[in-house]
Short mmCIF file of C-alpha atoms in Angstrom, two decimals:
data_model
loop_
_atom_site.label_atom_id
_atom_site.label_comp_id
_atom_site.label_asym_id
_atom_site.label_seq_id
_atom_site.Cartn_x
_atom_site.Cartn_y
_atom_site.Cartn_z
CA MET A 1 55.80 84.95 41.73
CA GLU A 2 57.90 84.84 44.87
CA GLN A 3 56.08 85.31 48.13
CA THR A 4 57.30 87.67 50.82
CA LYS A 5 58.13 86.28 54.23
CA ILE A 6 54.89 85.35 55.98
CA GLN A 7 54.46 83.84 59.42
CA PHE A 8 52.39 80.72 58.84
CA GLU A 9 50.60 78.89 61.63
CA ASP A 10 51.88 75.33 61.18
CA ARG A 11 50.74 73.84 64.49
CA PRO A 12 47.49 72.52 62.91
CA VAL A 13 49.65 70.81 60.27
CA LYS A 14 51.63 69.05 62.99
CA LEU A 15 48.54 68.08 64.97
CA MET A 16 47.09 66.36 61.90
CA LEU A 17 50.21 64.84 60.34
CA TYR A 18 51.99 63.43 63.39
CA PRO A 19 49.11 61.22 64.65
CA ALA A 20 48.14 60.28 61.08
CA ILE A 21 51.61 58.82 60.43
CA LEU A 22 51.33 56.63 63.53
CA PHE A 23 47.86 55.47 62.54
CA MET A 24 49.21 54.50 59.12
CA ILE A 25 51.50 51.95 60.77
CA MET A 26 48.72 50.73 63.06
CA GLY A 27 46.32 50.25 60.15
CA MET A 28 48.92 48.42 58.06
CA PHE A 29 49.80 46.16 61.00
CA VAL A 30 46.13 45.18 61.30
CA GLY A 31 46.08 44.50 57.55
CA VAL A 32 49.12 42.19 57.76
CA PHE A 33 47.56 40.46 60.77
CA MET A 34 44.43 39.75 58.73
CA ALA A 35 46.44 38.55 55.73
CA PHE A 36 47.87 35.76 57.85
CA ASN A 37 45.27 35.12 60.56
CA THR A 38 42.35 35.09 58.14
CA PHE A 39 43.66 33.72 54.86
CA LEU A 40 46.89 31.76 55.43
CA PHE A 41 46.37 30.40 58.94
CA PRO A 42 42.64 30.91 59.57
CA ASP A 43 41.88 31.76 63.19
CA TYR A 44 45.36 30.88 64.46
CA PHE A 45 44.59 33.62 66.95
CA SER A 46 40.90 33.14 67.66
CA GLY A 47 38.44 35.11 69.71
CA GLU A 48 35.22 37.04 69.50
CA TYR A 49 36.91 40.43 69.02
CA ILE A 50 39.63 39.50 66.52
CA HIS A 51 37.84 37.52 63.83
CA PHE A 52 37.65 38.87 60.30
CA GLY A 53 34.24 40.51 60.61
CA ARG A 54 35.37 42.55 63.61
CA VAL A 55 38.93 43.34 62.54
CA ARG A 56 38.53 44.28 58.87
CA PRO A 57 36.45 47.42 59.59
CA VAL A 58 39.23 48.51 61.99
CA HIS A 59 41.80 48.12 59.20
CA VAL A 60 39.66 49.95 56.63
CA GLY A 61 38.67 52.77 59.00
CA THR A 62 42.23 53.26 60.23
CA VAL A 63 43.93 53.45 56.83
CA THR A 64 41.20 55.52 55.14
CA LEU A 65 40.13 57.96 57.85
CA LEU A 66 42.75 57.99 60.60
CA TRP A 67 45.65 57.85 58.14
CA LEU A 68 44.97 59.01 54.58
CA LEU A 69 42.13 61.49 55.02
CA SER A 70 43.74 62.94 58.15
CA ALA A 71 47.11 63.29 56.40
CA ASP A 72 45.44 64.97 53.44
CA ILE A 73 43.72 67.47 55.75
CA GLY A 74 47.08 68.19 57.40
CA LEU A 75 48.62 68.84 53.98
CA LEU A 76 45.72 71.16 53.11
CA TYR A 77 46.52 73.12 56.26
CA TYR A 78 50.09 73.31 54.99
CA PHE A 79 49.86 74.32 51.33
CA VAL A 80 46.56 76.25 51.09
CA PRO A 81 47.85 79.20 53.19
CA ARG A 82 51.11 79.18 51.23
CA LEU A 83 49.31 79.29 47.90
CA CYS A 84 47.08 82.07 49.19
CA GLY A 85 49.91 84.10 50.71
CA VAL A 86 48.10 84.45 54.04
CA PRO A 87 48.08 82.49 57.32
CA ILE A 88 45.24 80.08 57.95
CA TRP A 89 42.03 82.05 58.47
CA SER A 90 41.30 80.84 62.01
CA PRO A 91 43.81 78.74 63.98
CA LYS A 92 41.22 78.47 66.79
CA ILE A 93 38.68 76.83 64.48
CA ALA A 94 41.45 74.53 63.26
CA TYR A 95 42.26 73.45 66.82
CA VAL A 96 38.60 72.77 67.61
CA SER A 97 38.12 70.74 64.44
CA ILE A 98 41.30 68.74 65.11
CA ALA A 99 40.21 67.93 68.68
CA LEU A 100 36.76 66.80 67.51
CA TRP A 101 38.24 64.87 64.61
CA TRP A 102 40.67 62.74 66.60
CA PHE A 103 38.33 62.31 69.58
CA SER A 104 35.41 61.06 67.52
CA LEU A 105 37.30 58.90 65.03
CA VAL A 106 39.53 57.17 67.57
CA ILE A 107 36.52 56.27 69.70
CA GLY A 108 34.37 55.31 66.71
CA ILE A 109 36.90 53.13 64.87
CA GLY A 110 38.29 51.74 68.12
CA SER A 111 34.83 50.51 69.05
CA TYR A 112 34.35 48.33 65.94
CA PRO A 113 35.53 45.07 67.57
CA TRP A 114 32.60 45.43 69.97
CA GLY A 115 30.15 45.45 67.06
CA THR A 116 29.22 49.13 67.05
CA ASN A 117 29.74 49.60 63.32
CA PHE A 118 27.13 49.72 60.57
CA GLY A 119 27.17 47.13 57.82
CA TRP A 120 27.70 49.63 55.00
CA GLU A 121 31.09 49.42 53.32
CA TYR A 122 33.38 52.34 54.27
CA ALA A 123 30.46 53.91 56.17
CA GLU A 124 30.99 52.03 59.41
CA LEU A 125 31.01 54.94 61.87
CA PRO A 126 28.32 54.48 64.53
CA ASP A 127 25.98 57.31 65.41
CA TRP A 128 26.74 56.85 69.10
CA VAL A 129 29.28 54.99 71.23
CA THR A 130 27.71 55.02 74.69
CA LEU A 131 27.28 58.76 75.32
CA VAL A 132 29.60 59.99 72.55
CA PRO A 133 27.86 61.14 69.33
CA VAL A 134 30.71 59.89 67.15
CA LYS A 135 29.35 60.46 63.66
CA TYR A 136 27.93 63.89 64.48
CA LEU A 137 31.20 65.11 66.02
CA THR A 138 33.11 63.91 62.93
CA THR A 139 30.63 65.78 60.73
CA ILE A 140 31.06 68.99 62.74
CA ALA A 141 34.84 68.64 62.57
CA TRP A 142 34.73 68.35 58.78
CA ILE A 143 32.38 71.33 58.44
CA LEU A 144 34.87 73.43 60.43
CA VAL A 145 37.66 72.34 58.07
CA VAL A 146 35.54 73.38 55.08
CA ILE A 147 34.76 76.79 56.57
CA ASN A 148 38.38 77.43 57.49
CA MET A 149 39.77 76.45 54.10
CA PHE A 150 37.20 78.40 52.09
CA MET A 151 37.71 81.51 54.22
CA THR A 152 41.48 81.22 53.82
CA ILE A 153 41.03 81.08 50.06
CA ALA A 154 38.47 83.92 50.11
CA THR A 155 40.88 86.19 52.00
CA ARG A 156 43.92 85.23 49.91
CA LYS A 157 46.59 87.75 48.96
CA TYR A 158 47.29 86.25 45.53
CA GLU A 159 44.42 86.82 43.11
CA LYS A 160 45.34 84.07 40.66
CA MET A 161 44.44 80.61 41.92
CA TYR A 162 46.89 77.77 41.37
CA VAL A 163 45.42 74.42 40.28
CA SER A 164 45.86 72.86 43.74
CA LEU A 165 43.39 75.41 45.10
CA TRP A 166 40.83 74.38 42.49
CA TYR A 167 41.21 70.75 43.51
CA THR A 168 41.05 71.77 47.17
CA MET A 169 37.78 73.64 46.71
CA GLY A 170 36.41 70.74 44.69
CA THR A 171 37.29 68.19 47.34
CA LEU A 172 35.81 70.33 50.12
CA ILE A 173 32.46 70.36 48.30
CA TRP A 174 32.55 66.81 46.96
CA THR A 175 33.72 65.25 50.21
CA SER A 176 30.91 66.98 52.07
CA PHE A 177 28.29 65.66 49.66
CA THR A 178 29.82 62.18 49.51
CA PHE A 179 30.14 61.89 53.29
CA ILE A 180 26.56 63.02 53.88
CA THR A 181 25.32 60.54 51.26
CA GLY A 182 27.21 57.59 52.70
CA SER A 183 26.78 58.36 56.38
CA TYR A 184 23.23 59.69 56.45
CA GLY A 185 21.55 59.60 53.03
CA VAL A 186 21.87 55.84 52.58
CA ASN A 187 19.53 55.36 55.52
CA TRP A 188 16.95 57.75 54.06
CA VAL A 189 16.51 55.68 50.89
CA PRO A 190 13.92 52.87 50.89
CA GLU A 191 15.42 49.44 51.49
CA GLY A 192 16.32 47.34 48.48
CA ILE A 193 18.42 47.87 45.38
CA SER A 194 18.01 51.67 45.55
CA ARG A 195 19.78 51.73 48.92
CA VAL A 196 22.52 49.46 47.56
CA ASN A 197 22.98 51.80 44.60
CA VAL A 198 23.34 54.80 46.93
CA SER A 199 25.86 52.82 48.98
CA PHE A 200 28.02 52.12 45.93
CA PHE A 201 27.76 55.76 44.89
CA TYR A 202 29.39 56.52 48.23
CA ILE A 203 31.92 53.65 48.08
CA HIS A 204 33.27 54.60 44.66
CA ASN A 205 33.21 58.33 45.24
CA LEU A 206 35.09 57.98 48.50
CA VAL A 207 37.98 57.31 46.12
CA GLY A 208 36.80 59.34 43.12
CA LEU A 209 35.53 62.54 44.76
CA VAL A 210 37.41 62.51 48.08
CA PHE A 211 40.86 60.94 47.81
CA THR A 212 41.39 61.63 44.10
CA PRO A 213 41.04 65.45 44.21
CA MET A 214 42.87 65.59 47.55
CA GLY A 215 45.69 63.46 46.13
CA LEU A 216 45.93 65.47 42.92
CA ALA A 217 45.94 68.76 44.83
CA THR A 218 48.89 67.35 46.75
CA ALA A 219 50.71 66.11 43.65
CA TYR A 220 50.23 69.36 41.73
CA TYR A 221 51.63 71.36 44.64
CA PHE A 222 54.52 69.21 45.81
CA LEU A 223 55.99 68.02 42.49
CA PRO A 224 56.85 71.57 41.32
CA LYS A 225 58.16 72.37 44.82
CA LEU A 226 60.37 69.28 45.00
CA ALA A 227 61.62 69.52 41.39
CA ASN A 228 61.87 73.34 41.48
CA THR A 229 60.03 73.70 38.18
CA PRO A 230 56.56 75.03 37.27
CA ILE A 231 53.71 72.69 36.39
CA TYR A 232 53.78 71.85 32.68
CA SER A 233 50.29 73.09 31.79
CA HIS A 234 47.78 74.91 33.96
CA ARG A 235 45.17 74.56 31.18
CA LEU A 236 45.65 70.79 31.02
CA SER A 237 45.27 70.55 34.78
CA MET A 238 41.94 72.39 34.57
CA VAL A 239 40.72 70.00 31.85
CA GLY A 240 41.44 67.17 34.26
CA PHE A 241 39.67 68.96 37.11
CA TRP A 242 36.43 69.58 35.25
CA ALA A 243 36.51 66.10 33.71
CA ILE A 244 36.67 64.59 37.20
CA ALA A 245 33.78 66.82 38.27
CA PHE A 246 31.68 65.66 35.33
CA VAL A 247 32.61 61.95 35.13
CA TYR A 248 33.30 60.44 38.54
CA SER A 249 29.92 60.71 40.22
CA TRP A 250 28.25 58.50 37.57
CA ILE A 251 30.35 55.34 37.72
CA GLY A 252 29.73 53.80 41.15
CA ALA A 253 27.15 51.40 39.72
CA HIS A 254 29.83 49.50 37.79
CA HIS A 255 30.47 47.61 41.04
CA ILE A 256 27.02 46.03 40.94
CA MET A 257 26.80 45.06 37.28
CA HIS A 258 24.50 42.14 36.41
CA GLY A 259 22.55 42.75 39.61
CA PRO A 260 18.83 43.46 39.95
CA MET A 261 19.20 47.05 38.78
CA SER A 262 18.11 48.97 35.71
CA GLN A 263 20.02 48.24 32.53
CA TRP A 264 20.14 51.94 31.65
CA LEU A 265 21.94 52.65 34.93
CA GLN A 266 24.45 49.89 34.25
CA THR A 267 25.04 51.27 30.75
CA THR A 268 25.46 54.79 32.15
CA ALA A 269 28.11 53.49 34.55
CA VAL A 270 29.94 51.75 31.68
CA VAL A 271 29.93 54.83 29.45
CA PHE A 272 31.17 57.21 32.14
CA SER A 273 33.78 54.66 33.25
CA MET A 274 35.23 54.83 29.72
CA TRP A 275 35.26 58.62 29.87
CA LEU A 276 37.39 58.31 33.00
CA PHE A 277 40.38 58.05 30.68
CA ILE A 278 40.07 61.80 29.96
CA PRO A 279 41.00 63.14 33.43
CA VAL A 280 43.45 60.30 33.99
CA TRP A 281 45.53 60.91 30.89
CA THR A 282 45.58 64.68 31.44
CA VAL A 283 46.93 64.21 34.97
CA VAL A 284 49.45 61.52 34.04
CA TYR A 285 50.80 63.44 31.04
CA ASN A 286 50.89 66.74 32.93
CA LEU A 287 52.93 65.33 35.81
CA PHE A 288 55.36 63.51 33.53
CA ALA A 289 55.77 66.57 31.32
CA THR A 290 56.45 68.68 34.42
CA LEU A 291 59.50 66.55 35.16
CA LYS A 292 60.72 66.68 31.55
CA GLY A 293 64.26 67.99 31.57
CA HIS A 294 64.51 67.42 35.31
CA TRP A 295 64.70 63.62 35.47
CA ALA A 296 67.94 63.79 37.42
CA ALA A 297 65.76 64.89 40.35
CA TYR A 298 63.95 61.53 40.15
CA VAL A 299 67.17 59.70 40.96
CA GLN A 300 68.19 62.14 43.67
CA SER A 301 64.89 62.59 45.51
CA ALA A 302 62.83 59.82 47.16
CA PRO A 303 59.76 62.11 47.47
CA ILE A 304 59.82 62.73 43.71
CA ARG A 305 60.05 58.99 43.13
CA PHE A 306 57.00 58.51 45.35
CA LEU A 307 55.10 61.10 43.31
CA MET A 308 56.04 59.70 39.92
CA MET A 309 55.48 56.06 40.86
CA GLY A 310 52.17 57.12 42.40
CA ASN A 311 51.41 58.71 39.04
CA ILE A 312 52.14 55.42 37.25
CA PHE A 313 49.98 53.49 39.71
CA TYR A 314 47.25 56.10 39.16
CA LEU A 315 47.37 55.27 35.46
CA LEU A 316 47.22 51.53 36.17
CA THR A 317 44.29 51.76 38.58
CA CYS A 318 42.36 53.94 36.17
CA ILE A 319 42.93 51.44 33.39
CA GLN A 320 41.82 48.62 35.65
CA GLY A 321 38.67 50.45 36.77
CA PRO A 322 37.15 51.10 33.33
CA LEU A 323 38.12 47.58 32.20
CA MET A 324 36.20 45.94 35.02
CA ALA A 325 33.20 48.13 34.16
CA LEU A 326 32.86 46.29 30.85
CA ARG A 327 30.13 43.68 31.18
CA ASN A 328 32.16 40.74 29.91
CA VAL A 329 35.13 41.54 32.14
CA ASN A 330 32.88 42.28 35.10
CA GLU A 331 31.40 38.77 34.83
CA ILE A 332 34.84 37.44 35.75
CA THR A 333 36.24 40.04 38.16
CA SER A 334 33.18 40.99 40.22
CA LYS A 335 33.33 39.99 43.92
CA THR A 336 36.89 38.63 43.55
CA ASP A 337 40.29 39.72 44.88
CA TRP A 338 40.67 41.73 41.67
CA VAL A 339 38.43 44.39 43.24
CA ILE A 340 40.45 44.29 46.48
CA GLY A 341 43.60 44.85 44.43
CA HIS A 342 41.90 47.76 42.67
CA SER A 343 41.12 49.51 45.96
CA HIS A 344 44.64 48.94 47.30
CA ILE A 345 46.44 50.27 44.23
CA SER A 346 44.38 53.47 44.42
CA LEU A 347 44.34 54.13 48.17
CA PHE A 348 47.84 52.82 48.88
CA ALA A 349 50.04 52.80 45.78
CA THR A 350 48.64 56.06 44.41
CA PHE A 351 47.25 58.39 47.06
CA THR A 352 49.31 57.15 50.00
CA PHE A 353 52.41 57.60 47.81
CA PHE A 354 51.29 61.17 47.04
CA ALA A 355 50.68 61.91 50.73
CA ILE A 356 54.07 60.48 51.73
CA ALA A 357 55.79 62.70 49.17
CA GLY A 358 53.98 65.72 50.59
CA ILE A 359 54.96 64.82 54.14
CA TYR A 360 58.61 64.48 53.12
CA GLN A 361 58.54 68.05 51.81
CA ALA A 362 56.40 69.56 54.56
CA ILE A 363 58.03 68.12 57.69
CA PRO A 364 61.45 69.75 57.17
CA VAL A 365 59.76 73.09 56.50
CA ILE A 366 57.48 73.09 59.56
CA THR A 367 60.22 71.75 61.86
CA LYS A 368 62.86 74.01 60.29
CA LYS A 369 65.22 71.05 60.14
CA PRO A 370 66.47 68.89 57.26
CA LEU A 371 65.23 65.35 56.85
CA TRP A 372 67.10 63.14 59.31
CA SER A 373 68.23 60.55 56.73
CA ASN A 374 67.93 60.65 52.95
CA ARG A 375 69.28 57.08 52.87
CA LEU A 376 66.36 55.86 54.98
CA ALA A 377 64.00 57.71 52.63
CA ASP A 378 65.54 55.80 49.71
CA TRP A 379 65.08 52.51 51.56
CA HIS A 380 61.51 53.54 52.34
CA PHE A 381 60.70 54.02 48.67
CA ASN A 382 62.54 50.94 47.44
CA LEU A 383 60.93 48.58 49.94
CA ASN A 384 57.47 50.04 49.30
CA LEU A 385 57.90 49.47 45.59
CA ILE A 386 59.32 45.95 46.07
CA GLY A 387 56.49 45.04 48.44
CA SER A 388 53.81 46.47 46.17
CA VAL A 389 54.67 44.15 43.27
CA PRO A 390 53.81 40.76 44.88
CA PHE A 391 51.04 42.38 46.92
CA LEU A 392 49.16 43.85 43.96
CA LEU A 393 49.94 41.16 41.39
CA ALA A 394 48.71 38.48 43.78
CA LEU A 395 45.39 40.26 44.14
CA TRP A 396 45.00 41.03 40.42
CA LEU A 397 46.09 37.67 39.02
CA GLY A 398 44.58 35.71 41.88
CA GLY A 399 41.32 37.60 41.59
CA PHE A 400 41.10 36.93 37.86
CA TRP A 401 41.86 33.26 38.50
CA GLN A 402 39.07 33.20 41.10
CA GLY A 403 36.65 34.59 38.55
CA MET A 404 37.67 32.06 35.93
CA LEU A 405 37.14 29.22 38.38
CA TRP A 406 33.70 30.50 39.29
CA ALA A 407 32.86 30.99 35.63
CA THR A 408 33.14 27.24 35.02
CA TRP A 409 29.98 26.81 37.08
CA ALA A 410 28.03 28.56 34.35
CA ASN A 411 29.19 26.11 31.68
CA GLY A 412 26.55 23.87 30.22
CA THR A 413 23.17 24.27 28.62
CA SER A 414 20.92 23.00 31.38
CA PHE A 415 20.22 23.46 35.05
CA ALA A 416 21.42 19.88 35.68
CA GLU A 417 24.80 20.56 34.05
CA PHE A 418 25.22 23.71 36.12
CA HIS A 419 24.63 21.79 39.35
CA ASN A 420 26.96 19.05 38.18
CA ASN A 421 29.71 21.66 37.75
CA LEU A 422 29.03 22.92 41.27
CA ALA A 423 29.48 19.38 42.57
CA LEU A 424 32.73 18.86 40.65
CA LEU A 425 34.25 22.16 41.78
CA PRO A 426 32.97 23.15 45.26
CA PHE A 427 33.47 26.72 46.41
CA LEU A 428 35.95 25.63 49.08
CA ASP A 429 38.21 24.20 46.38
CA THR A 430 38.41 27.60 44.73
CA ILE A 431 39.45 29.03 48.10
CA ALA A 432 42.21 26.44 48.44
CA ASP A 433 43.53 27.38 45.00
CA MET A 434 44.12 30.93 46.25
CA HIS A 435 46.55 29.90 48.99
CA TYR A 436 49.77 30.75 47.11
CA PHE A 437 48.36 34.05 45.86
CA TRP A 438 47.49 34.98 49.43
CA LEU A 439 50.97 33.92 50.56
CA PHE A 440 52.54 36.39 48.12
CA ARG A 441 50.11 39.06 49.28
CA GLY A 442 51.16 38.45 52.90
CA ILE A 443 54.86 38.64 52.01
CA GLY A 444 54.30 41.89 50.13
CA GLY A 445 52.34 43.26 53.08
CA ILE A 446 55.19 42.50 55.49
CA ILE A 447 57.69 44.29 53.23
CA ILE A 448 55.38 47.31 53.00
CA LEU A 449 54.93 47.37 56.78
CA ILE A 450 58.71 47.30 57.29
CA ALA A 451 59.14 50.07 54.71
CA ASN A 452 56.68 52.38 56.39
CA THR A 453 58.10 51.63 59.83
CA ILE A 454 61.37 53.02 58.44
CA PHE A 455 59.38 56.08 57.33
CA VAL A 456 58.01 56.61 60.84
CA VAL A 457 61.49 56.30 62.35
CA ASN A 458 62.89 58.80 59.86
CA ILE A 459 60.14 61.34 60.45
CA PHE A 460 60.26 60.86 64.24
CA ASN A 461 64.02 61.46 64.30
CA THR A 462 63.61 64.50 62.06
CA ILE A 463 61.15 65.96 64.56
CA VAL A 464 62.91 65.19 67.85
CA LEU A 465 66.64 65.05 67.07
CA LYS A 466 69.03 67.84 66.28
CA PRO A 467 70.26 67.97 62.67
CA ALA A 468 73.40 65.92 62.07
CA LYS A 469 76.53 68.02 61.63
CA THR A 470 77.35 66.20 58.42
CA GLU A 471 74.00 67.06 56.89
CA VAL A 472 74.54 69.31 53.88
CA ASN A 473 70.89 70.04 53.19
CA GLN A 474 69.99 73.63 53.87
CA LEU A 475 66.40 74.75 54.16
CA GLN A 476 65.52 77.69 51.95
CA GLU A 477 62.64 80.11 52.05
CA GLU A 478 59.70 78.66 50.20
CA LYS A 479 58.87 79.90 46.72
CA VAL A 480 55.42 79.51 45.25
CA ILE A 481 55.37 79.00 41.49
CA ILE A 482 52.14 80.29 40.05
#
């Protein structure tokens, strides 16, 4: 169904995407700084405000909230009105939410080096920074986004809802519940293992019920747009949606296997982790089948390459996740760099790739200008892929090696033999053995940082410069395939 010409309000898209792209580079720079200053040359730059405990929350908060979540919200502002055939319900509410969002998050995350953050993983936002109620302003900003998106969908012109709208509605609900649980609910639970369990519910579902549905909503919208072909199967996409809704919320406990928690809860996490293959395979097959017969577009379009490689990385991360839920595997991989690699392949190599592809399609439309350089876009993809290989392999292989080294401590049949193993292989020796793995991770991180700096330059020039006279790309009126 082809939509008639509608005047969309794209200023909220710009106000979310433009700063988010800059924060992506800032967050990745902090990550590269940590890779060298913490692991390869410990405390080469030393000081109270730049040691690992102060800097890592800045990196995590910047890349998760100021970059990826903000970019995803900007893309929601872009494609939800277009799928509904109506402008955004309230631009004024959008402007208020954007102002509160950036104001609160920049102050909150920027205050971490001064020790304002909480100790809960991914839930670092302080309640207050001096007189600024950071966490409460962020909560209000998100509520306004939810209201605006649901009202846009409720007042839509097109009765039939495309799959991206289903994922959008799901993520609006699930993100709200997950954020409330991690930011507020964890403090309402009695101290002890119950509070830890709630924390890991939040940690895992930040990926599973926040970034996953947001990323898949993006992929399901932008792949058909970029390849100019309808999605392969709407029914298959709905199987994946409801499988995510049913499965994901139960598997957070697989991060605390063998801990002082109920065996039935551990078993539940294992079982539902195995069922995770259902939504994963439906998504992976659906996206690949969508491009069937159109693989020439993969070679010609960097955004399509980002989407399809993100799809492959999505498959890999969702194989890795269920595997490390198995008790025997978890004994080796738990608390190692394997888990760090798992989080990076999902948040970076999958959902950041999806968001980048969406930005490549959206920016020319909202600026009414072609992309400044397709060649730079190709370099952006190639360098990201080249950098991802040593980066992720170093974390996966190095993490498994860490676990195997630690496992030798458990050899023996007596307490005395265990302590003898500890004496023969001190913990610091296992750290030294990781040096070359961390070197490869740092090299991969530098390549990725260079790649995404090219991305920022390309997008910046697209926004501010006039189109080159030699550019043959012509923007066409958007068509929504439903």
